[in-house]
């Protein structure tokens, strides 16, 4: 079966049951030693072995992850709008981004906050930074957290479900190998979606220019 560090960690977590899953998902938001998709795949595999029910495991990890997301959001918000804007302006200057462009980005984020908050929870690594982005871009707390909760539940259900069904299809499931394989597929899928989206936007821009002329 080979080396399986994620599987080993999951065996430790399973000793504490659903409380262990909640704590692991909460901690992953601040100390992502185990990537969330790897953790969730192992959760699904353990569910197929009878360690816990799949719905209860998905709910426990989703609540833990959401609590971590909300904690991060409110901790950063405690800095205050003025200090947050100073930090954002400083970072923008380092990146060579003008203040006008930053204001445009803030306005754009507010218009599409719900879609972005949901979508960012489906992007590896970026999902951990989404609460910080939301605060710096002056996102509405209720709208952001509601959309994030839906995104977190979708993310948890997807990977736990993959782990659950993979365990039934494959006799000996190595959580670590499965996690790396699935992450590669997810990144390829998201790259493809991003490429298609940009192509559509480019075609629309060309069409608008042609129509005006």
Tab-separated table of C-alpha atoms in Angstrom:
chain	number	residue	atom	x	y	z
A	1	UNK	CA	0.000	0.000	0.000
A	2	UNK	CA	2.984	2.314	0.484
A	3	UNK	CA	3.511	5.323	2.692
A	4	UNK	CA	0.259	7.111	3.591
A	5	UNK	CA	0.864	10.056	5.980
A	6	UNK	CA	-2.668	11.433	5.546
A	7	UNK	CA	-4.113	8.042	6.425
A	8	UNK	CA	-1.952	7.890	9.558
A	9	UNK	CA	-3.149	11.320	10.720
A	10	UNK	CA	-6.752	10.317	10.044
A	11	UNK	CA	-6.376	7.305	12.312
A	12	UNK	CA	-5.335	9.670	15.102
A	13	UNK	CA	-8.279	11.975	14.407
A	14	UNK	CA	-10.773	9.094	14.285
A	15	UNK	CA	-10.053	8.340	17.953
A	16	UNK	CA	-11.989	11.525	18.836
A	17	UNK	CA	-14.841	10.903	16.386
A	18	UNK	CA	-16.831	13.825	14.991
A	19	UNK	CA	-15.302	16.232	17.521
A	20	UNK	CA	-11.898	15.329	16.105
A	21	UNK	CA	-13.151	16.076	12.576
A	22	UNK	CA	-14.527	19.442	13.686
A	23	UNK	CA	-11.229	20.358	15.364
A	24	UNK	CA	-9.152	19.188	12.386
A	25	UNK	CA	-11.235	21.200	9.904
A	26	UNK	CA	-11.050	24.270	12.152
A	27	UNK	CA	-7.277	23.968	12.595
A	28	UNK	CA	-6.739	23.465	8.849
A	29	UNK	CA	-7.936	27.032	8.276
A	30	UNK	CA	-4.953	28.381	10.214
A	31	UNK	CA	-2.378	25.559	10.017
A	32	UNK	CA	-2.905	23.723	6.712
A	33	UNK	CA	-0.483	20.893	7.505
A	34	UNK	CA	-2.874	18.521	5.752
A	35	UNK	CA	-4.586	20.042	2.689
A	36	UNK	CA	-8.343	20.154	3.161
A	37	UNK	CA	-9.066	18.022	0.113
A	38	UNK	CA	-6.729	15.326	1.470
A	39	UNK	CA	-8.405	15.473	4.866
A	40	UNK	CA	-11.865	15.222	3.305
A	41	UNK	CA	-10.914	12.339	1.026
A	42	UNK	CA	-9.712	10.452	4.097
A	43	UNK	CA	-12.938	11.357	5.886
A	44	UNK	CA	-14.892	9.720	3.066
A	45	UNK	CA	-12.654	6.643	3.100
A	46	UNK	CA	-13.082	6.298	6.872
A	47	UNK	CA	-16.855	6.691	6.475
A	48	UNK	CA	-16.901	3.766	4.053
A	49	UNK	CA	-15.045	1.726	6.698
A	50	UNK	CA	-17.745	2.538	9.260
A	51	UNK	CA	-15.811	5.065	11.370
A	52	UNK	CA	-18.744	7.522	11.096
A	53	UNK	CA	-21.673	8.255	8.815
A	54	UNK	CA	-20.832	10.266	5.701
A	55	UNK	CA	-23.483	13.016	6.235
A	56	UNK	CA	-22.415	13.541	9.866
A	57	UNK	CA	-18.748	13.698	8.861
A	58	UNK	CA	-19.463	16.226	6.087
A	59	UNK	CA	-21.480	18.351	8.508
A	60	UNK	CA	-18.786	18.242	11.218
A	61	UNK	CA	-15.977	19.227	8.835
A	62	UNK	CA	-18.113	21.922	7.176
A	63	UNK	CA	-19.010	23.517	10.511
A	64	UNK	CA	-15.386	23.404	11.647
A	65	UNK	CA	-14.135	24.966	8.428
A	66	UNK	CA	-16.860	27.629	8.496
A	67	UNK	CA	-16.016	28.560	12.097
A	68	UNK	CA	-12.388	28.989	11.043
A	69	UNK	CA	-13.410	31.109	8.060
A	70	UNK	CA	-15.658	33.335	10.186
A	71	UNK	CA	-12.995	33.688	12.901
A	72	UNK	CA	-10.406	34.776	10.342
A	73	UNK	CA	-12.879	37.234	8.787
A	74	UNK	CA	-13.762	38.947	12.070
A	75	UNK	CA	-10.173	38.969	13.352
A	76	UNK	CA	-9.012	40.826	10.249
A	77	UNK	CA	-12.073	43.087	10.348
A	78	UNK	CA	-11.115	44.052	13.914
A	79	UNK	CA	-8.228	45.999	12.376
A	80	UNK	CA	-10.777	48.569	11.216
A	81	UNK	CA	-11.522	49.952	7.757
A	82	UNK	CA	-8.892	52.679	7.956
A	83	UNK	CA	-6.033	50.357	8.867
A	84	UNK	CA	-7.199	47.741	6.356
A	85	UNK	CA	-7.204	50.326	3.581
A	86	UNK	CA	-3.706	51.484	4.544
A	87	UNK	CA	-2.449	47.908	4.310
A	88	UNK	CA	-4.248	47.391	0.998
A	89	UNK	CA	-2.818	50.640	-0.391
A	90	UNK	CA	0.706	49.710	0.703
A	91	UNK	CA	0.483	46.278	-0.914
A	92	UNK	CA	-0.994	47.828	-4.059
A	93	UNK	CA	1.877	50.285	-4.370
A	94	UNK	CA	4.384	47.451	-4.012
A	95	UNK	CA	2.599	45.626	-6.837
A	96	UNK	CA	2.398	48.763	-8.969
A	97	UNK	CA	-1.409	48.972	-8.856
A	98	UNK	CA	-2.951	52.448	-8.870
A	99	UNK	CA	-5.486	53.571	-6.257
A	100	UNK	CA	-8.114	54.093	-8.982
A	101	UNK	CA	-7.742	50.491	-10.068
A	102	UNK	CA	-8.057	49.326	-6.467
A	103	UNK	CA	-11.298	51.288	-6.104
A	104	UNK	CA	-12.575	49.682	-9.299
A	105	UNK	CA	-11.704	46.251	-7.916
A	106	UNK	CA	-13.517	47.001	-4.662
A	107	UNK	CA	-16.631	48.100	-6.550
A	108	UNK	CA	-16.444	45.027	-8.782
A	109	UNK	CA	-16.096	42.730	-5.766
A	110	UNK	CA	-19.137	44.261	-4.103
A	111	UNK	CA	-21.243	43.744	-7.224
A	112	UNK	CA	-20.265	40.067	-7.489
A	113	UNK	CA	-19.574	39.328	-3.840
A	114	UNK	CA	-21.910	36.337	-3.513
A	115	UNK	CA	-20.594	34.529	-6.589
A	116	UNK	CA	-16.959	35.244	-5.718
A	117	UNK	CA	-17.311	34.254	-2.058
A	118	UNK	CA	-18.848	30.935	-3.107
A	119	UNK	CA	-16.343	30.324	-5.909
A	120	UNK	CA	-13.244	31.128	-3.857
A	121	UNK	CA	-14.140	28.335	-1.437
A	122	UNK	CA	-13.702	25.904	-4.334
A	123	UNK	CA	-10.121	26.962	-5.121
A	124	UNK	CA	-7.298	25.185	-3.219
A	125	UNK	CA	-5.182	27.472	-0.964
A	126	UNK	CA	-7.027	30.612	-2.149
A	127	UNK	CA	-10.031	29.465	-0.129
A	128	UNK	CA	-7.998	29.987	3.058
A	129	UNK	CA	-7.220	33.598	2.105
A	130	UNK	CA	-10.758	34.488	0.968
A	131	UNK	CA	-11.814	36.007	4.346
A	132	UNK	CA	-8.811	38.344	4.250
A	133	UNK	CA	-9.608	39.425	0.687
A	134	UNK	CA	-13.233	40.048	1.665
A	135	UNK	CA	-12.297	42.332	4.559
A	136	UNK	CA	-9.740	44.318	2.568
A	137	UNK	CA	-12.258	44.721	-0.264
A	138	UNK	CA	-14.939	45.816	2.222
A	139	UNK	CA	-17.236	42.861	1.722
A	140	UNK	CA	-20.590	42.616	3.492
A	141	UNK	CA	-20.234	40.172	6.386
A	142	UNK	CA	-23.617	38.463	6.073
A	143	UNK	CA	-23.422	38.042	2.301
A	144	UNK	CA	-19.826	36.826	2.382
A	145	UNK	CA	-20.301	34.334	5.206
A	146	UNK	CA	-23.545	32.923	3.786
A	147	UNK	CA	-22.003	32.350	0.356
A	148	UNK	CA	-18.829	30.979	1.949
A	149	UNK	CA	-20.866	28.512	4.013
A	150	UNK	CA	-22.481	27.199	0.822
A	151	UNK	CA	-19.067	26.931	-0.850
A	152	UNK	CA	-17.548	25.127	2.140
A	153	UNK	CA	-20.420	22.628	2.256
A	154	UNK	CA	-20.040	21.985	-1.483
A	155	UNK	CA	-16.262	21.501	-1.134
A	156	UNK	CA	-16.635	19.147	1.835
A	157	UNK	CA	-19.397	17.104	0.205
A	158	UNK	CA	-17.471	16.775	-3.056
A	159	UNK	CA	-14.200	15.437	-1.657
A	160	UNK	CA	-15.691	13.342	1.136
A	161	UNK	CA	-18.004	11.805	-1.464
A	162	UNK	CA	-15.084	11.061	-3.806
A	163	UNK	CA	-13.193	9.374	-0.979
A	164	UNK	CA	-16.265	7.372	0.017
A	165	UNK	CA	-16.963	6.029	-3.472
A	166	UNK	CA	-13.276	5.540	-4.336
A	167	UNK	CA	-12.925	3.327	-1.277
A	168	UNK	CA	-15.688	1.075	-2.623
A	169	UNK	CA	-14.150	0.898	-6.098
A	170	UNK	CA	-10.512	0.402	-5.059
A	171	UNK	CA	-9.610	-2.409	-2.679
A	172	UNK	CA	-6.640	-0.656	-1.028
A	173	UNK	CA	-7.054	3.110	-1.072
A	174	UNK	CA	-3.966	5.208	-0.244
A	175	UNK	CA	-5.338	8.556	0.990
A	176	UNK	CA	-2.161	10.482	0.143
A	177	UNK	CA	-1.897	9.170	-3.431
A	178	UNK	CA	-5.613	9.750	-3.961
A	179	UNK	CA	-5.326	13.305	-2.578
A	180	UNK	CA	-2.491	14.211	-4.959
A	181	UNK	CA	-4.307	12.676	-7.934
A	182	UNK	CA	-7.587	14.441	-7.188
A	183	UNK	CA	-5.836	17.777	-6.584
A	184	UNK	CA	-4.232	17.503	-10.021
A	185	UNK	CA	-7.635	16.868	-11.592
A	186	UNK	CA	-9.207	19.789	-9.706
A	187	UNK	CA	-6.461	22.206	-10.767
A	188	UNK	CA	-6.761	21.099	-14.402
A	189	UNK	CA	-10.542	21.518	-14.293
A	190	UNK	CA	-10.302	24.986	-12.737
A	191	UNK	CA	-7.639	26.024	-15.256
A	192	UNK	CA	-9.913	24.866	-18.079
A	193	UNK	CA	-12.882	26.797	-16.664
A	194	UNK	CA	-10.737	29.927	-16.243
A	195	UNK	CA	-9.414	29.632	-19.813
A	196	UNK	CA	-12.916	29.187	-21.257
A	197	UNK	CA	-14.235	32.124	-19.199
A	198	UNK	CA	-11.473	34.427	-20.432
A	199	UNK	CA	-12.042	33.328	-24.022
A	200	UNK	CA	-15.740	34.127	-23.719
A	201	UNK	CA	-14.964	37.545	-22.218
A	202	UNK	CA	-12.470	38.277	-25.008
A	203	UNK	CA	-15.018	37.296	-27.669
A	204	UNK	CA	-17.651	39.509	-26.052
A	205	UNK	CA	-15.272	42.473	-25.990
A	206	UNK	CA	-14.448	41.994	-29.669
A	207	UNK	CA	-18.160	41.716	-30.434
A	208	UNK	CA	-18.960	44.921	-28.537
A	209	UNK	CA	-16.209	46.831	-30.355
A	210	UNK	CA	-17.417	45.541	-33.737
A	211	UNK	CA	-21.021	46.446	-32.920
A	212	UNK	CA	-20.052	49.998	-31.929
A	213	UNK	CA	-18.065	50.450	-35.133
